[in-house]
């Protein structure tokens, strides 16, 4: 069995819309609040806002000049 979330916020950065939608749906159905972005720079805008993010899930290969590892590195130092 999968433990249900308790409203924690998960940031999902994925450029493939179908995959992003599936991950978002599963996380929401499991009790998480989900924020999504299609590329690294858009994800960083959200991560740099006042919005609390408890977990970052990102694809490694992303469009927009930043890969998932770079986004995660920036997010860790903030």
mmCIF file with all atom_site columns, N, CA, C and O in Angstrom, residues 3-12 24 26-35 51-57:
data_model
loop_
_atom_site.group_PDB
_atom_site.id
_atom_site.type_symbol
_atom_site.label_atom_id
_atom_site.label_alt_id
_atom_site.label_comp_id
_atom_site.label_asym_id
_atom_site.label_entity_id
_atom_site.label_seq_id
_atom_site.pdbx_PDB_ins_code
_atom_site.Cartn_x
_atom_site.Cartn_y
_atom_site.Cartn_z
_atom_site.occupancy
_atom_site.B_iso_or_equiv
_atom_site.pdbx_formal_charge
_atom_site.auth_seq_id
_atom_site.auth_comp_id
_atom_site.auth_asym_id
_atom_site.auth_atom_id
_atom_site.pdbx_PDB_model_num
ATOM 1   N N  . UNK A 1 3  ? 1.435  5.068  1.153   1.00 0.00 ? 3  UNK A N  1
ATOM 2   C CA . UNK A 1 3  ? 1.005  5.998  2.190   1.00 0.00 ? 3  UNK A CA 1
ATOM 3   C C  . UNK A 1 3  ? 0.526  7.289  1.541   1.00 0.00 ? 3  UNK A C  1
ATOM 4   O O  . UNK A 1 3  ? 1.147  7.802  0.613   1.00 0.00 ? 3  UNK A O  1
ATOM 5   N N  . UNK A 1 4  ? -0.571 7.798  2.039   1.00 0.00 ? 4  UNK A N  1
ATOM 6   C CA . UNK A 1 4  ? -1.136 9.036  1.507   1.00 0.00 ? 4  UNK A CA 1
ATOM 7   C C  . UNK A 1 4  ? -0.356 10.231 2.014   1.00 0.00 ? 4  UNK A C  1
ATOM 8   O O  . UNK A 1 4  ? 0.141  10.232 3.141   1.00 0.00 ? 4  UNK A O  1
ATOM 9   N N  . UNK A 1 5  ? -0.237 11.242 1.168   1.00 0.00 ? 5  UNK A N  1
ATOM 10  C CA . UNK A 1 5  ? 0.383  12.485 1.590   1.00 0.00 ? 5  UNK A CA 1
ATOM 11  C C  . UNK A 1 5  ? -0.565 13.244 2.487   1.00 0.00 ? 5  UNK A C  1
ATOM 12  O O  . UNK A 1 5  ? -1.749 12.929 2.597   1.00 0.00 ? 5  UNK A O  1
ATOM 13  N N  . UNK A 1 6  ? -0.014 14.247 3.129   1.00 0.00 ? 6  UNK A N  1
ATOM 14  C CA . UNK A 1 6  ? -0.817 15.071 4.025   1.00 0.00 ? 6  UNK A CA 1
ATOM 15  C C  . UNK A 1 6  ? -0.755 16.528 3.600   1.00 0.00 ? 6  UNK A C  1
ATOM 16  O O  . UNK A 1 6  ? -0.587 17.419 4.410   1.00 0.00 ? 6  UNK A O  1
ATOM 17  N N  . UNK A 1 7  ? -0.849 16.747 2.286   1.00 0.00 ? 7  UNK A N  1
ATOM 18  C CA . UNK A 1 7  ? -0.837 18.103 1.758   1.00 0.00 ? 7  UNK A CA 1
ATOM 19  C C  . UNK A 1 7  ? 0.537  18.655 1.456   1.00 0.00 ? 7  UNK A C  1
ATOM 20  O O  . UNK A 1 7  ? 0.667  19.823 1.115   1.00 0.00 ? 7  UNK A O  1
ATOM 21  N N  . UNK A 1 8  ? 1.578  17.831 1.567   1.00 0.00 ? 8  UNK A N  1
ATOM 22  C CA . UNK A 1 8  ? 2.912  18.299 1.219   1.00 0.00 ? 8  UNK A CA 1
ATOM 23  C C  . UNK A 1 8  ? 2.926  18.722 -0.255  1.00 0.00 ? 8  UNK A C  1
ATOM 24  O O  . UNK A 1 8  ? 2.166  18.219 -1.060  1.00 0.00 ? 8  UNK A O  1
ATOM 25  N N  . UNK A 1 9  ? 3.840  19.622 -0.583  1.00 0.00 ? 9  UNK A N  1
ATOM 26  C CA . UNK A 1 9  ? 3.918  20.136 -1.943  1.00 0.00 ? 9  UNK A CA 1
ATOM 27  C C  . UNK A 1 9  ? 5.074  19.489 -2.694  1.00 0.00 ? 9  UNK A C  1
ATOM 28  O O  . UNK A 1 9  ? 6.211  19.493 -2.224  1.00 0.00 ? 9  UNK A O  1
ATOM 29  N N  . UNK A 1 10 ? 4.760  18.942 -3.859  1.00 0.00 ? 10 UNK A N  1
ATOM 30  C CA . UNK A 1 10 ? 5.750  18.323 -4.729  1.00 0.00 ? 10 UNK A CA 1
ATOM 31  C C  . UNK A 1 10 ? 5.844  19.148 -6.007  1.00 0.00 ? 10 UNK A C  1
ATOM 32  O O  . UNK A 1 10 ? 4.836  19.450 -6.640  1.00 0.00 ? 10 UNK A O  1
ATOM 33  N N  . UNK A 1 11 ? 7.061  19.520 -6.374  1.00 0.00 ? 11 UNK A N  1
ATOM 34  C CA . UNK A 1 11 ? 7.322  20.235 -7.620  1.00 0.00 ? 11 UNK A CA 1
ATOM 35  C C  . UNK A 1 11 ? 7.784  19.221 -8.647  1.00 0.00 ? 11 UNK A C  1
ATOM 36  O O  . UNK A 1 11 ? 8.742  18.486 -8.409  1.00 0.00 ? 11 UNK A O  1
ATOM 37  N N  . UNK A 1 12 ? 7.077  19.138 -9.783  1.00 0.00 ? 12 UNK A N  1
ATOM 38  C CA . UNK A 1 12 ? 7.414  18.200 -10.852 1.00 0.00 ? 12 UNK A CA 1
ATOM 39  C C  . UNK A 1 12 ? 7.842  19.009 -12.073 1.00 0.00 ? 12 UNK A C  1
ATOM 40  O O  . UNK A 1 12 ? 7.074  19.832 -12.576 1.00 0.00 ? 12 UNK A O  1
ATOM 41  N N  . UNK A 1 24 ? 1.463  14.019 -12.067 1.00 0.00 ? 24 UNK A N  1
ATOM 42  C CA . UNK A 1 24 ? 0.653  14.967 -11.310 1.00 0.00 ? 24 UNK A CA 1
ATOM 43  C C  . UNK A 1 24 ? -0.625 14.308 -10.790 1.00 0.00 ? 24 UNK A C  1
ATOM 44  O O  . UNK A 1 24 ? -0.991 14.466 -9.619  1.00 0.00 ? 24 UNK A O  1
ATOM 45  N N  . UNK A 1 26 ? -1.314 11.091 -10.234 1.00 0.00 ? 26 UNK A N  1
ATOM 46  C CA . UNK A 1 26 ? -1.031 10.094 -9.190  1.00 0.00 ? 26 UNK A CA 1
ATOM 47  C C  . UNK A 1 26 ? -0.706 10.788 -7.864  1.00 0.00 ? 26 UNK A C  1
ATOM 48  O O  . UNK A 1 26 ? -1.200 10.387 -6.803  1.00 0.00 ? 26 UNK A O  1
ATOM 49  N N  . UNK A 1 27 ? 0.117  11.824 -7.914  1.00 0.00 ? 27 UNK A N  1
ATOM 50  C CA . UNK A 1 27 ? 0.476  12.528 -6.681  1.00 0.00 ? 27 UNK A CA 1
ATOM 51  C C  . UNK A 1 27 ? -0.735 13.210 -6.049  1.00 0.00 ? 27 UNK A C  1
ATOM 52  O O  . UNK A 1 27 ? -0.938 13.129 -4.833  1.00 0.00 ? 27 UNK A O  1
ATOM 53  N N  . UNK A 1 28 ? -1.570 13.862 -6.858  1.00 0.00 ? 28 UNK A N  1
ATOM 54  C CA . UNK A 1 28 ? -2.774 14.515 -6.318  1.00 0.00 ? 28 UNK A CA 1
ATOM 55  C C  . UNK A 1 28 ? -3.728 13.480 -5.706  1.00 0.00 ? 28 UNK A C  1
ATOM 56  O O  . UNK A 1 28 ? -4.283 13.704 -4.633  1.00 0.00 ? 28 UNK A O  1
ATOM 57  N N  . UNK A 1 29 ? -3.904 12.365 -6.418  1.00 0.00 ? 29 UNK A N  1
ATOM 58  C CA . UNK A 1 29 ? -4.793 11.314 -5.909  1.00 0.00 ? 29 UNK A CA 1
ATOM 59  C C  . UNK A 1 29 ? -4.284 10.715 -4.603  1.00 0.00 ? 29 UNK A C  1
ATOM 60  O O  . UNK A 1 29 ? -5.051 10.130 -3.848  1.00 0.00 ? 29 UNK A O  1
ATOM 61  N N  . UNK A 1 30 ? -2.985 10.866 -4.364  1.00 0.00 ? 30 UNK A N  1
ATOM 62  C CA . UNK A 1 30 ? -2.378 10.307 -3.156  1.00 0.00 ? 30 UNK A CA 1
ATOM 63  C C  . UNK A 1 30 ? -2.309 11.339 -2.035  1.00 0.00 ? 30 UNK A C  1
ATOM 64  O O  . UNK A 1 30 ? -1.796 11.048 -0.964  1.00 0.00 ? 30 UNK A O  1
ATOM 65  N N  . UNK A 1 31 ? -2.811 12.546 -2.270  1.00 0.00 ? 31 UNK A N  1
ATOM 66  C CA . UNK A 1 31 ? -2.908 13.528 -1.202  1.00 0.00 ? 31 UNK A CA 1
ATOM 67  C C  . UNK A 1 31 ? -1.861 14.626 -1.200  1.00 0.00 ? 31 UNK A C  1
ATOM 68  O O  . UNK A 1 31 ? -1.742 15.368 -0.225  1.00 0.00 ? 31 UNK A O  1
ATOM 69  N N  . UNK A 1 32 ? -1.107 14.751 -2.279  1.00 0.00 ? 32 UNK A N  1
ATOM 70  C CA . UNK A 1 32 ? -0.095 15.788 -2.354  1.00 0.00 ? 32 UNK A CA 1
ATOM 71  C C  . UNK A 1 32 ? -0.591 16.986 -3.147  1.00 0.00 ? 32 UNK A C  1
ATOM 72  O O  . UNK A 1 32 ? -1.411 16.850 -4.043  1.00 0.00 ? 32 UNK A O  1
ATOM 73  N N  . UNK A 1 33 ? -0.074 18.151 -2.813  1.00 0.00 ? 33 UNK A N  1
ATOM 74  C CA . UNK A 1 33 ? -0.280 19.351 -3.619  1.00 0.00 ? 33 UNK A CA 1
ATOM 75  C C  . UNK A 1 33 ? 0.828  19.323 -4.665  1.00 0.00 ? 33 UNK A C  1
ATOM 76  O O  . UNK A 1 33 ? 1.990  19.081 -4.328  1.00 0.00 ? 33 UNK A O  1
ATOM 77  N N  . UNK A 1 34 ? 0.500  19.578 -5.920  1.00 0.00 ? 34 UNK A N  1
ATOM 78  C CA . UNK A 1 34 ? 1.484  19.425 -6.996  1.00 0.00 ? 34 UNK A CA 1
ATOM 79  C C  . UNK A 1 34 ? 1.612  20.722 -7.791  1.00 0.00 ? 34 UNK A C  1
ATOM 80  O O  . UNK A 1 34 ? 0.616  21.316 -8.197  1.00 0.00 ? 34 UNK A O  1
ATOM 81  N N  . UNK A 1 35 ? 2.857  21.134 -7.992  1.00 0.00 ? 35 UNK A N  1
ATOM 82  C CA . UNK A 1 35 ? 3.188  22.244 -8.874  1.00 0.00 ? 35 UNK A CA 1
ATOM 83  C C  . UNK A 1 35 ? 3.964  21.659 -10.035 1.00 0.00 ? 35 UNK A C  1
ATOM 84  O O  . UNK A 1 35 ? 4.777  20.755 -9.839  1.00 0.00 ? 35 UNK A O  1
ATOM 85  N N  . UNK A 1 51 ? 6.551  30.150 -2.438  1.00 0.00 ? 51 UNK A N  1
ATOM 86  C CA . UNK A 1 51 ? 5.832  28.889 -2.327  1.00 0.00 ? 51 UNK A CA 1
ATOM 87  C C  . UNK A 1 51 ? 6.730  27.823 -1.724  1.00 0.00 ? 51 UNK A C  1
ATOM 88  O O  . UNK A 1 51 ? 7.856  27.614 -2.175  1.00 0.00 ? 51 UNK A O  1
ATOM 89  N N  . UNK A 1 52 ? 6.234  27.150 -0.702  1.00 0.00 ? 52 UNK A N  1
ATOM 90  C CA . UNK A 1 52 ? 7.002  26.072 -0.074  1.00 0.00 ? 52 UNK A CA 1
ATOM 91  C C  . UNK A 1 52 ? 6.953  24.830 -0.969  1.00 0.00 ? 52 UNK A C  1
ATOM 92  O O  . UNK A 1 52 ? 5.888  24.418 -1.428  1.00 0.00 ? 52 UNK A O  1
ATOM 93  N N  . UNK A 1 53 ? 8.109  24.228 -1.189  1.00 0.00 ? 53 UNK A N  1
ATOM 94  C CA . UNK A 1 53 ? 8.205  22.986 -1.949  1.00 0.00 ? 53 UNK A CA 1
ATOM 95  C C  . UNK A 1 53 ? 8.904  21.969 -1.059  1.00 0.00 ? 53 UNK A C  1
ATOM 96  O O  . UNK A 1 53 ? 10.030 22.185 -0.613  1.00 0.00 ? 53 UNK A O  1
ATOM 97  N N  . UNK A 1 54 ? 8.218  20.855 -0.786  1.00 0.00 ? 54 UNK A N  1
ATOM 98  C CA . UNK A 1 54 ? 8.761  19.824 0.087   1.00 0.00 ? 54 UNK A CA 1
ATOM 99  C C  . UNK A 1 54 ? 9.604  18.798 -0.659  1.00 0.00 ? 54 UNK A C  1
ATOM 100 O O  . UNK A 1 54 ? 10.511 18.203 -0.075  1.00 0.00 ? 54 UNK A O  1
ATOM 101 N N  . UNK A 1 55 ? 9.304  18.593 -1.942  1.00 0.00 ? 55 UNK A N  1
ATOM 102 C CA . UNK A 1 55 ? 10.023 17.601 -2.726  1.00 0.00 ? 55 UNK A CA 1
ATOM 103 C C  . UNK A 1 55 ? 10.085 18.054 -4.175  1.00 0.00 ? 55 UNK A C  1
ATOM 104 O O  . UNK A 1 55 ? 9.089  18.517 -4.724  1.00 0.00 ? 55 UNK A O  1
ATOM 105 N N  . UNK A 1 56 ? 11.264 17.915 -4.779  1.00 0.00 ? 56 UNK A N  1
ATOM 106 C CA . UNK A 1 56 ? 11.444 18.231 -6.190  1.00 0.00 ? 56 UNK A CA 1
ATOM 107 C C  . UNK A 1 56 ? 11.656 16.937 -6.953  1.00 0.00 ? 56 UNK A C  1
ATOM 108 O O  . UNK A 1 56 ? 12.528 16.142 -6.615  1.00 0.00 ? 56 UNK A O  1
ATOM 109 N N  . UNK A 1 57 ? 10.837 16.730 -7.993  1.00 0.00 ? 57 UNK A N  1
ATOM 110 C CA . UNK A 1 57 ? 10.994 15.595 -8.898  1.00 0.00 ? 57 UNK A CA 1
ATOM 111 C C  . UNK A 1 57 ? 11.215 16.192 -10.280 1.00 0.00 ? 57 UNK A C  1
ATOM 112 O O  . UNK A 1 57 ? 10.370 16.929 -10.779 1.00 0.00 ? 57 UNK A O  1
#
